[in-house]
mmCIF file of C-alpha atoms in Angstrom:
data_model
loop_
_atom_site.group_PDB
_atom_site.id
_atom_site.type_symbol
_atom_site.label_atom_id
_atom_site.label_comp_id
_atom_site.label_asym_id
_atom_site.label_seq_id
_atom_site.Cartn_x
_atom_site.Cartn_y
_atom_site.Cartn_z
ATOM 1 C CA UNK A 1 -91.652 -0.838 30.843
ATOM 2 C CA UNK A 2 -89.888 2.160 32.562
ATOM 3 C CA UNK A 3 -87.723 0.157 34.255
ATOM 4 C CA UNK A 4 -86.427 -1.850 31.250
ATOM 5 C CA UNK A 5 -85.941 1.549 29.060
ATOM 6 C CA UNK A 6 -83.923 2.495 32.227
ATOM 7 C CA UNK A 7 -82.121 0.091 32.273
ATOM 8 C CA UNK A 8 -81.412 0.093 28.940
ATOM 9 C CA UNK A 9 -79.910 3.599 28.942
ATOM 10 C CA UNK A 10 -77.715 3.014 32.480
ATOM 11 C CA UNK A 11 -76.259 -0.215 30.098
ATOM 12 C CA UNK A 12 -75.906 1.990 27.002
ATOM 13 C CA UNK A 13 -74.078 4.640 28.915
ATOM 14 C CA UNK A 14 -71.920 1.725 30.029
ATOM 15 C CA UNK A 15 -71.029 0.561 26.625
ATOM 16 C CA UNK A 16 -70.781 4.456 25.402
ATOM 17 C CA UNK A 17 -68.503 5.525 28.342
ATOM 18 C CA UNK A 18 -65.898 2.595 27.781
ATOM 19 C CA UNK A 19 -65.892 3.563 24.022
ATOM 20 C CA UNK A 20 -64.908 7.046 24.652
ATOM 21 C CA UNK A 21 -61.953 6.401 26.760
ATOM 22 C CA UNK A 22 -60.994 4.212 23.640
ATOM 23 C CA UNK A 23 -61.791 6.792 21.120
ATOM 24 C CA UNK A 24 -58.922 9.740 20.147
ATOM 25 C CA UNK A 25 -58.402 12.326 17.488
ATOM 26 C CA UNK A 26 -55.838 11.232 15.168
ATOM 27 C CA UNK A 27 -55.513 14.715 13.002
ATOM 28 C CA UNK A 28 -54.359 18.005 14.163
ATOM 29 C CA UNK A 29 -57.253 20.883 13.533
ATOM 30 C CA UNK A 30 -57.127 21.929 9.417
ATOM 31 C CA UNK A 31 -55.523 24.910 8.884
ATOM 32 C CA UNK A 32 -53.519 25.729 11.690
ATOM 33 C CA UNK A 33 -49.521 26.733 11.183
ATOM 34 C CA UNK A 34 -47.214 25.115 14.165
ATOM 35 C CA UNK A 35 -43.808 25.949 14.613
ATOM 36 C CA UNK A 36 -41.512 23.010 15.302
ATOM 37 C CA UNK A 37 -39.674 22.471 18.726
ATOM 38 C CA UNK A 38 -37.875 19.684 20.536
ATOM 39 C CA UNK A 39 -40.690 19.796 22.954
ATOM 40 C CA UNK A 40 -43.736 19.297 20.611
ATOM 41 C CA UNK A 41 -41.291 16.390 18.837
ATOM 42 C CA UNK A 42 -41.281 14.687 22.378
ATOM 43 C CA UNK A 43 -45.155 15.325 22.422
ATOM 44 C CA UNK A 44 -45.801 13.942 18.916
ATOM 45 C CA UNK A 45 -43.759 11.423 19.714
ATOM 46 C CA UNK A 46 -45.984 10.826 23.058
ATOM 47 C CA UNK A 47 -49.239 10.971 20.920
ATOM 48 C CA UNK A 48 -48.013 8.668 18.273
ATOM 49 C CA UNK A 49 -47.685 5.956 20.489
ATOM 50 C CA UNK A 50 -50.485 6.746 22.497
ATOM 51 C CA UNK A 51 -52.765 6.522 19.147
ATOM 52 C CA UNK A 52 -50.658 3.379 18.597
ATOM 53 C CA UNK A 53 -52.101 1.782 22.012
ATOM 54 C CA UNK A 54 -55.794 2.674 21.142
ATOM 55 C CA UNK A 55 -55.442 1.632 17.839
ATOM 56 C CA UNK A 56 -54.943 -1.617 19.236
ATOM 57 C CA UNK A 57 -57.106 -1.352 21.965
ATOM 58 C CA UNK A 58 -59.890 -0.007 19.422
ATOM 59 C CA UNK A 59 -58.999 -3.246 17.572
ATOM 60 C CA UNK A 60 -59.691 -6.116 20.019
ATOM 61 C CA UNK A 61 -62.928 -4.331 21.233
ATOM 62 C CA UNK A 62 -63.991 -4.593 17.139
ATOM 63 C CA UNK A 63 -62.870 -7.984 16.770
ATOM 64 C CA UNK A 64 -65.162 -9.208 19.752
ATOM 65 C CA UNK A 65 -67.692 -7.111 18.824
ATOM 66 C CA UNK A 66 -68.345 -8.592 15.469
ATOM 67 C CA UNK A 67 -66.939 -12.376 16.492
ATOM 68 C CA UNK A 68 -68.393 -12.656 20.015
ATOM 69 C CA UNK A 69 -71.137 -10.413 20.505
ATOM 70 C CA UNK A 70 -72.387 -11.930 23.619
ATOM 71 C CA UNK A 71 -68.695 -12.402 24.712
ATOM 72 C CA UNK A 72 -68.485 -8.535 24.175
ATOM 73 C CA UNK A 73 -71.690 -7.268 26.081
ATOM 74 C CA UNK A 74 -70.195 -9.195 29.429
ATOM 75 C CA UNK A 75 -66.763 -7.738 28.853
ATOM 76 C CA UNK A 76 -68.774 -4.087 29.209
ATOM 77 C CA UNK A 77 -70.380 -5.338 32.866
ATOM 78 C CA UNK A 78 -66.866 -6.579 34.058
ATOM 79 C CA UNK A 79 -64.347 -3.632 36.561
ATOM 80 C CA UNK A 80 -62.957 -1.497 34.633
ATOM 81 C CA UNK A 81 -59.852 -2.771 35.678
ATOM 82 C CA UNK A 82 -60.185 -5.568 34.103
ATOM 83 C CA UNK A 83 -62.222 -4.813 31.046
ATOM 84 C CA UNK A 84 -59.055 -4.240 28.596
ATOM 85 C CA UNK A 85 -57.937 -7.306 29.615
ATOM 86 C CA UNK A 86 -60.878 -9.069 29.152
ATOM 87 C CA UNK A 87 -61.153 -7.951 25.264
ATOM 88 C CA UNK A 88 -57.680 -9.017 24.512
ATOM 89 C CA UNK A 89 -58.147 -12.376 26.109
ATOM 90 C CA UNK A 90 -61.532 -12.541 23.800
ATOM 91 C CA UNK A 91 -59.931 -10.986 20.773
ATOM 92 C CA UNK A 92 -57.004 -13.696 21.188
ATOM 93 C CA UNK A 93 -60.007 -16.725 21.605
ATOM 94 C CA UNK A 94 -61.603 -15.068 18.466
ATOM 95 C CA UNK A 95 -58.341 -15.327 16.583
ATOM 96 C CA UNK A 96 -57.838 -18.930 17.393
ATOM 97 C CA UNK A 97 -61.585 -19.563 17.071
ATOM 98 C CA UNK A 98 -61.657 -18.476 13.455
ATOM 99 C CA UNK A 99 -58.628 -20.366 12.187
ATOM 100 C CA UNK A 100 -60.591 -23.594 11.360
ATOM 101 C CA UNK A 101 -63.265 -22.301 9.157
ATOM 102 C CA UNK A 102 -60.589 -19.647 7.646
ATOM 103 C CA UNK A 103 -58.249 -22.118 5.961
ATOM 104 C CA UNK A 104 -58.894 -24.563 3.129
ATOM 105 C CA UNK A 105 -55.994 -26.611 4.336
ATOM 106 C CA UNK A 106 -55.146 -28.151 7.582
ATOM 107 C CA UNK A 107 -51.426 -27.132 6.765
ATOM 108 C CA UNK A 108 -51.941 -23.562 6.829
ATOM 109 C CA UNK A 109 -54.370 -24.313 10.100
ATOM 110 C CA UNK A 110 -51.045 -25.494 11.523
ATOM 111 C CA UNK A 111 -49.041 -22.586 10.429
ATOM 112 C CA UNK A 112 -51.086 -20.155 12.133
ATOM 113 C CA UNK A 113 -51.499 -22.385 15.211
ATOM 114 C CA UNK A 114 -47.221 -22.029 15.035
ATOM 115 C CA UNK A 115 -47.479 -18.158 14.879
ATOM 116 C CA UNK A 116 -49.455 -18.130 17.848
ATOM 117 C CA UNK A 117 -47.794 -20.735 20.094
ATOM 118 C CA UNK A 118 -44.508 -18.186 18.911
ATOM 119 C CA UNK A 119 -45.979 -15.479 20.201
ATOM 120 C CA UNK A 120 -46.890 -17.250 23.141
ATOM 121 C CA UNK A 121 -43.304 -17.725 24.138
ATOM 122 C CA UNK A 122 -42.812 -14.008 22.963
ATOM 123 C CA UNK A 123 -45.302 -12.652 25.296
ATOM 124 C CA UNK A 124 -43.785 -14.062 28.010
ATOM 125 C CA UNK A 125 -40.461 -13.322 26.982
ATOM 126 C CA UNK A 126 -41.372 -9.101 27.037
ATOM 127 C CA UNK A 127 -40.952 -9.162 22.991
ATOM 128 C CA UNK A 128 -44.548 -9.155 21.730
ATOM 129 C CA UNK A 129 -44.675 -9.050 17.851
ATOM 130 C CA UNK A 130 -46.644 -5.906 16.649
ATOM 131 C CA UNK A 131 -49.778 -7.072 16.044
ATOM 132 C CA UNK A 132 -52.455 -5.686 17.783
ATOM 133 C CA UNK A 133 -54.119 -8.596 19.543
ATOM 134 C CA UNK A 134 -50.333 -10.165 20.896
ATOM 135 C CA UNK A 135 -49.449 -6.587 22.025
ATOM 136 C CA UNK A 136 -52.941 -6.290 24.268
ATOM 137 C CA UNK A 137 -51.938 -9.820 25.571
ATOM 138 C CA UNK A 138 -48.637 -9.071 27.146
ATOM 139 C CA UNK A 139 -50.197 -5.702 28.264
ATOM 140 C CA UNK A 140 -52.644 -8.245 30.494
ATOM 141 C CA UNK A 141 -50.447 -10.909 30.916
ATOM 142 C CA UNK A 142 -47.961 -8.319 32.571
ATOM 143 C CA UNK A 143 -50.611 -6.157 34.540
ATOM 144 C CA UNK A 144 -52.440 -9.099 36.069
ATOM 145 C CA UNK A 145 -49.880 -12.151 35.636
ATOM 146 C CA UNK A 146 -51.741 -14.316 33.924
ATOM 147 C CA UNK A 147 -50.686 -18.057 33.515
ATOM 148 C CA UNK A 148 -49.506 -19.094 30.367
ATOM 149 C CA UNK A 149 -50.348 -22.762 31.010
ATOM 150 C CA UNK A 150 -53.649 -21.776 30.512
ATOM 151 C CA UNK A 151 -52.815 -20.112 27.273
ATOM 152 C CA UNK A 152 -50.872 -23.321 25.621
ATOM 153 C CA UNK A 153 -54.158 -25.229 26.791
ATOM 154 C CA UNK A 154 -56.129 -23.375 24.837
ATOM 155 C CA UNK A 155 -53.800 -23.084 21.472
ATOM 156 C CA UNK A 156 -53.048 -26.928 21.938
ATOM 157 C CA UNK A 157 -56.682 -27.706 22.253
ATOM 158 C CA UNK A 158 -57.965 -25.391 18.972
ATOM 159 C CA UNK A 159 -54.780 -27.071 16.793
ATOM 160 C CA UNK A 160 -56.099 -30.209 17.644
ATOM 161 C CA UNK A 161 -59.776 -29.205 16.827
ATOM 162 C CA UNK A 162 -58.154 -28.691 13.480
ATOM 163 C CA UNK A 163 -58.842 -32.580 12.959
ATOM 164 C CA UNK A 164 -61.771 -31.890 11.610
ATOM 165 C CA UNK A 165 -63.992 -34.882 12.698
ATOM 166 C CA UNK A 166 -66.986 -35.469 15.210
ATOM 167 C CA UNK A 167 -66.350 -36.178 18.379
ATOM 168 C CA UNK A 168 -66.791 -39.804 19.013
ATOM 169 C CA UNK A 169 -68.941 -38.729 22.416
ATOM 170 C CA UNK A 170 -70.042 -36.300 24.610
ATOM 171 C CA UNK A 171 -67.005 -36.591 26.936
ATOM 172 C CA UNK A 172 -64.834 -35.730 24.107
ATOM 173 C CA UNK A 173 -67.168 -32.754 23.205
ATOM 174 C CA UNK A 174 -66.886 -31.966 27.026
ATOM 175 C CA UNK A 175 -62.759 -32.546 27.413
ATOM 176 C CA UNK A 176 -62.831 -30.215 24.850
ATOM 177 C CA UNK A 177 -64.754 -27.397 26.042
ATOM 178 C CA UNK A 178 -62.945 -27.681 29.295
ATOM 179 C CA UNK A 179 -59.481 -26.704 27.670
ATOM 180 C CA UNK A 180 -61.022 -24.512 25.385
ATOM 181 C CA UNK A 181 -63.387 -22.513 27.454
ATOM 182 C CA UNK A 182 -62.793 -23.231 30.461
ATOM 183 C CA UNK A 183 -59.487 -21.864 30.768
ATOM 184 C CA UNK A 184 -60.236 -18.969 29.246
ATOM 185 C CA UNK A 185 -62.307 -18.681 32.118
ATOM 186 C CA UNK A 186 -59.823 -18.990 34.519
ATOM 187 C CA UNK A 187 -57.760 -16.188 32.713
ATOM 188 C CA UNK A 188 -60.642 -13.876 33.265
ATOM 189 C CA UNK A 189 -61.147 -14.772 36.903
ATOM 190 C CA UNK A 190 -57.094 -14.005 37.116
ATOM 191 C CA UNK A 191 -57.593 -11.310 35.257
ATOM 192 C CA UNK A 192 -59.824 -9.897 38.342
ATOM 193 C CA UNK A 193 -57.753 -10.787 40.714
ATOM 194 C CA UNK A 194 -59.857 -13.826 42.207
ATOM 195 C CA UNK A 195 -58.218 -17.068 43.316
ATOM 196 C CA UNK A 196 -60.498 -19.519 44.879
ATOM 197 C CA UNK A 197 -61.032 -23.282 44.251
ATOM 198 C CA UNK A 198 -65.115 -22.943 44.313
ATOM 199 C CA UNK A 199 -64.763 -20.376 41.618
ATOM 200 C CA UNK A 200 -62.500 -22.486 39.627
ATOM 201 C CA UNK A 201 -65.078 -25.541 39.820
ATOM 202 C CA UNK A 202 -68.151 -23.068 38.492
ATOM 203 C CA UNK A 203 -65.899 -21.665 35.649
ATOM 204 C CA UNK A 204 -65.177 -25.128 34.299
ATOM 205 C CA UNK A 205 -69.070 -26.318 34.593
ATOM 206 C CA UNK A 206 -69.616 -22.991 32.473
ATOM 207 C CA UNK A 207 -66.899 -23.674 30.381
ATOM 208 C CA UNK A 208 -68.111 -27.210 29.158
ATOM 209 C CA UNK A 209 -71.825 -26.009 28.837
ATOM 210 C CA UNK A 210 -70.321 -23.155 26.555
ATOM 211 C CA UNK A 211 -68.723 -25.492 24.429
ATOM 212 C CA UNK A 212 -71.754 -27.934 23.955
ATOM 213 C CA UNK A 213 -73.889 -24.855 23.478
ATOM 214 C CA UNK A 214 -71.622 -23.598 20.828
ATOM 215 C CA UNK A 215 -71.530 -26.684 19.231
ATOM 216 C CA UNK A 216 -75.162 -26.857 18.959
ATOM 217 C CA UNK A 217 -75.497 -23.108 17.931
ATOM 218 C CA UNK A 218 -72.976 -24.038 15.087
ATOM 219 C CA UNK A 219 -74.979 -27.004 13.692
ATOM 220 C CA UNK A 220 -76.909 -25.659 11.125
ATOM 221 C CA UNK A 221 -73.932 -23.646 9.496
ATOM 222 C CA UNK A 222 -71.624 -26.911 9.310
ATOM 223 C CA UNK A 223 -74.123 -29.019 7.890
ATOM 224 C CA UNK A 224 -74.511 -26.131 5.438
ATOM 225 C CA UNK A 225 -70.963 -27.568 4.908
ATOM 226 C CA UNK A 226 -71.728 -31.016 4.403
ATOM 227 C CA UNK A 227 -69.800 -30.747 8.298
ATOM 228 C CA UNK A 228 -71.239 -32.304 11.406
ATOM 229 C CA UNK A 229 -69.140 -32.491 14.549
ATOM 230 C CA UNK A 230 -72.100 -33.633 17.269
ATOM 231 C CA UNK A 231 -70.865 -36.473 19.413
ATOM 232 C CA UNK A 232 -71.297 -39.466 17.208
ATOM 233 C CA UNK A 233 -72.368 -42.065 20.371
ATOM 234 C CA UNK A 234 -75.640 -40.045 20.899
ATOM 235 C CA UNK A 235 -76.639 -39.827 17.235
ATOM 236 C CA UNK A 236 -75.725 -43.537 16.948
ATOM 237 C CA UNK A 237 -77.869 -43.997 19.890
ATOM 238 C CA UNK A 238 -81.378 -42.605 18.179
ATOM 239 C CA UNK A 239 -80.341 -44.093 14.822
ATOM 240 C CA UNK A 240 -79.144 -40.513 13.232
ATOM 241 C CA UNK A 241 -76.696 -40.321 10.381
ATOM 242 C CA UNK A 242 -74.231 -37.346 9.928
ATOM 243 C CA UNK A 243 -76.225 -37.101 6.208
ATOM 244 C CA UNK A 244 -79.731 -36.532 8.270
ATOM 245 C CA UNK A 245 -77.836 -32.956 9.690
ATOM 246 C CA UNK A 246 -76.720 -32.465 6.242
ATOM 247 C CA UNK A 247 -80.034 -32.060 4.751
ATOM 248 C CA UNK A 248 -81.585 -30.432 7.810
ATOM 249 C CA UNK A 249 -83.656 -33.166 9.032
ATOM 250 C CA UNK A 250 -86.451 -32.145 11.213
ATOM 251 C CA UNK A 251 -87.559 -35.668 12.555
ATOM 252 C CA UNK A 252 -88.300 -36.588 15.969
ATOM 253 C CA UNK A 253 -85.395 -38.844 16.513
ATOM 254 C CA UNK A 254 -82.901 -35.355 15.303
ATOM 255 C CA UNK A 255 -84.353 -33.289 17.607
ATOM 256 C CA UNK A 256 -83.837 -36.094 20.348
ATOM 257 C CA UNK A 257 -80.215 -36.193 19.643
ATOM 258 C CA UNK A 258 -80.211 -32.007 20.045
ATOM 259 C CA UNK A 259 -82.579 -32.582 23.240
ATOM 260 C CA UNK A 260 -79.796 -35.521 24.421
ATOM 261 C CA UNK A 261 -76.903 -33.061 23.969
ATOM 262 C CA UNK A 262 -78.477 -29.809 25.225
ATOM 263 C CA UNK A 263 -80.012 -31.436 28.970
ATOM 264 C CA UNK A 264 -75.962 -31.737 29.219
ATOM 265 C CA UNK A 265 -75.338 -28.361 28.612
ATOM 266 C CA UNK A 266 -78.092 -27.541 31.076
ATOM 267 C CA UNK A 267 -76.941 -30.153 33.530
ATOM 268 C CA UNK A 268 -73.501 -27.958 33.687
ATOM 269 C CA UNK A 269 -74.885 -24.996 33.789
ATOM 270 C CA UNK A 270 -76.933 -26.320 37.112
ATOM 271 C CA UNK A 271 -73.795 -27.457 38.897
ATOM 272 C CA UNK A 272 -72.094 -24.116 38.186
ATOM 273 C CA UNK A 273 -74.784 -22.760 39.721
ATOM 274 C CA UNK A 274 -75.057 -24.658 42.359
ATOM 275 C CA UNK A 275 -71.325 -23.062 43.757
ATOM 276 C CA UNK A 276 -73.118 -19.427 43.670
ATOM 277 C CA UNK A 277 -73.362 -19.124 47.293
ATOM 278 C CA UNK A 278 -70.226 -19.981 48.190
ATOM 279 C CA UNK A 279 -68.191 -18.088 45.133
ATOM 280 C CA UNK A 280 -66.875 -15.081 46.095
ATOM 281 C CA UNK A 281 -69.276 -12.349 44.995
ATOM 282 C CA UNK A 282 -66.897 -10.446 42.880
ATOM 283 C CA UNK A 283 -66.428 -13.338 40.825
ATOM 284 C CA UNK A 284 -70.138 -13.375 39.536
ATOM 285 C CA UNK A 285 -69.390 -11.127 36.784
ATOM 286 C CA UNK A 286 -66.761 -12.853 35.040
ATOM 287 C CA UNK A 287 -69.740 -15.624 34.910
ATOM 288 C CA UNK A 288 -72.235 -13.952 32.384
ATOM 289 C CA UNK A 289 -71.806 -15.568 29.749
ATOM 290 C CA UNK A 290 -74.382 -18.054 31.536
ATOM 291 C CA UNK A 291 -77.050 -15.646 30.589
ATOM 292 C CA UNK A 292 -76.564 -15.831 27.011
ATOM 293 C CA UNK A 293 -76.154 -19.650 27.185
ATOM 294 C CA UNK A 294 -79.668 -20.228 29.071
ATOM 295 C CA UNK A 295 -81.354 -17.868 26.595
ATOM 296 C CA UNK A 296 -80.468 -20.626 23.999
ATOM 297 C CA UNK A 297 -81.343 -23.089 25.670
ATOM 298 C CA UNK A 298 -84.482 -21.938 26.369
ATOM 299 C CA UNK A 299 -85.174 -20.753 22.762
ATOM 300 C CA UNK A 300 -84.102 -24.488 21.114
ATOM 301 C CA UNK A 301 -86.843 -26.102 24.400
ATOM 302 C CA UNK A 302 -89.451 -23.668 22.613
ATOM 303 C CA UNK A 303 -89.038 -24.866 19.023
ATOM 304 C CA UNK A 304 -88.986 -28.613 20.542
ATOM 305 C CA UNK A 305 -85.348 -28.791 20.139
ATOM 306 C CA UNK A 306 -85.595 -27.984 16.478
ATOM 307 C CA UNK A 307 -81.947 -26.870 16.155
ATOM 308 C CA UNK A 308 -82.534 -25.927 11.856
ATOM 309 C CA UNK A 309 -85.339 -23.278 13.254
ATOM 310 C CA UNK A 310 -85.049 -19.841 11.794
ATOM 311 C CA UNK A 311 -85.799 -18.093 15.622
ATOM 312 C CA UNK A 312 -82.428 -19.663 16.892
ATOM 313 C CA UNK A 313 -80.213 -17.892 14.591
ATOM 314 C CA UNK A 314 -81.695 -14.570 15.827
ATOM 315 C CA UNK A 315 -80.088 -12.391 18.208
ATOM 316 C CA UNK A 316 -82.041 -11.687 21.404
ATOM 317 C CA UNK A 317 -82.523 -7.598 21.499
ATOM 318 C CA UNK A 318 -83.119 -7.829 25.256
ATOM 319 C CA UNK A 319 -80.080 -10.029 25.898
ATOM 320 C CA UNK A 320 -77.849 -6.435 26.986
ATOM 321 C CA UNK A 321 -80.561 -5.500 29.178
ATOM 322 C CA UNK A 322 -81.065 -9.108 30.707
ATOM 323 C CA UNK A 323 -77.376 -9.268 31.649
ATOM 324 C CA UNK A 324 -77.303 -5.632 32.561
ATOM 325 C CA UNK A 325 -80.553 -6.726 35.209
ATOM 326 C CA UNK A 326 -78.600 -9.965 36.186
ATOM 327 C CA UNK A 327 -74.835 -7.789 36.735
ATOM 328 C CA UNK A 328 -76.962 -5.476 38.805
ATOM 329 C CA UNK A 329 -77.946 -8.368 41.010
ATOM 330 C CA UNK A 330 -75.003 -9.796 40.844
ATOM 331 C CA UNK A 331 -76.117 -13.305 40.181
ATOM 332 C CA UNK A 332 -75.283 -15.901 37.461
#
């Protein structure tokens, strides 16, 4: 028990310390008379912009927080180098990520797909617009070089999401993962300066079992909205009907299409395991996220793959302390 209260407070420290090199004081002291000079215009000037930066900074770190908590809590355990980076490349996911259940109209969907693929081309181009997730991008894009290819595989592969429909199978569900996670993978292994084939081949294992997980994880909200988007082959294949996930069916051949789906998440996360050895250490933080992902698994194998249980919408409270134990190791 001493150990895990330890470890909590070495993680909180973590979390606090990376706030406070966020947080500044935007008001001069009440009461005090200053005299003008060129000199403090050239500081205010200074400080403006500076408060303009964390402002921004402050903003991405928010944006993951509340969108992608777990996506947050390994951002904290990566170098420091590469932690501001790895919030705007979240907080730029998170924007694209929220697009599809944010519009009423596939239209509009496009439209903001459009600002984005804009701003792309901006970034790259030096002439970020001023908003404050685009202006964090081309901070990282410029510090670490990121490839943009990666970027338009990701926008390309969320506009298209904007279909709306089930995927017809689990290599569709998988295809898109791989352009949707998965390369935002790669930008975070870029993002720490690591270029090796073996890490490359983990990330994109952890990238589709992300996206299946996700897409489990999401189930019970859709069908909430008469929406089901589980690969159609496998619920075809134990007799399941997109109206049996509507009303939160319970039955033995449900769960078997959740148990079908989530062995393949598991099956990925195996294989990008199976490169550990041979990745280079420093990579294993930008791989984290598998904690999170194996804590759901292993919470939907305990309800018997009931995927409408109550437990599974419940955050973890040890999950910070179980990656904070795993960073320390330095294992995924």
């Amino acid at each position: 028990m001493a150990a895990c209260v330890t470890s909590s407070k070495i993680f909180l420290t973590l979390r606090g310390s990376l706030f406070a090199s966020h947080r500044k004081t935007l008001l001069p002291a009440a009461g005090l008379v200053q005299t003008w000079s060129p000199a403090d215009s050239r500081r205010n000037a200074s400080t403006a912009s500076s408060n303009t930066e964390s402002k921004n900074s402050e903003y991405c770190i928010d944006l993951v927080r509340a969108r992608d908590y777990e996506g947050f809590l390994c951002s904290l355990l990566l170098p420091a180098e590469a932690r501001g980076s790895s919030f705007a490349l979240r907080a730029f996911n998170v924007e694209l990520a929220q697009i599809k259940d944010s519009v009423s109209q596939k239209t509009i969907g496009l439209m903001r797909m459009q600002f984005w693929k804009k701003t792309l081309e901006d970034i790259y181009s030096n002439d970020p617009p001023p908003q404050p997730v685009a202006i964090e991008l081309w901070k990282a894009v410029n510090k670490h070089k990121l490839t943009k290819r990666w970027f338009s595989r990701i926008i390309e592969e969320r506009e298209k999401d904007l279909n709306d429909r089930a995927y017809q199978n689990i290599q569709e569900l998988e295809s898109y993962a791989e352009n949707a996670q998965s390369s935002l993978i790669y930008l975070m292994l870029e993002a720490m300066g690591i270029k090796d084939v073996r890490a490359d081949h983990a990330a994109s294992h952890i990238g589709k079992a992300q996206g299946i997980v996700t897409c489990l994880r999401a189930t019970p909200y859709n069908s909430s909205r008469r929406k089901v988007y589980l690969p159609m082959d496998i619920c075809m294949l134990h007799s399941v009907s997109q109206e049996d996930f509507m009303r939160g069916s319970r039955e033995a051949n449900v769960r078997n299409v959740i148990f079908d789906i989530a062995s393949q998440a598991h099956i990925h996360l195996q294989h990008a395991r199976s490169f550990s050895k041979s990745v280079p250490p420093k990579a294993a933080p930008a791989f984290m996220l598998t904690v999170g992902l194996e804590d759901y698994l292993d919470k939907v194998r305990k309800v018997d793959f009931d995927v409408f249980h109550p437990s599974l919408q419940k955050r973890n409270p040890l999950l910070p302390i179980n990656l904070y134990i795993r960073s320390w190791k330095n294992t995924y």
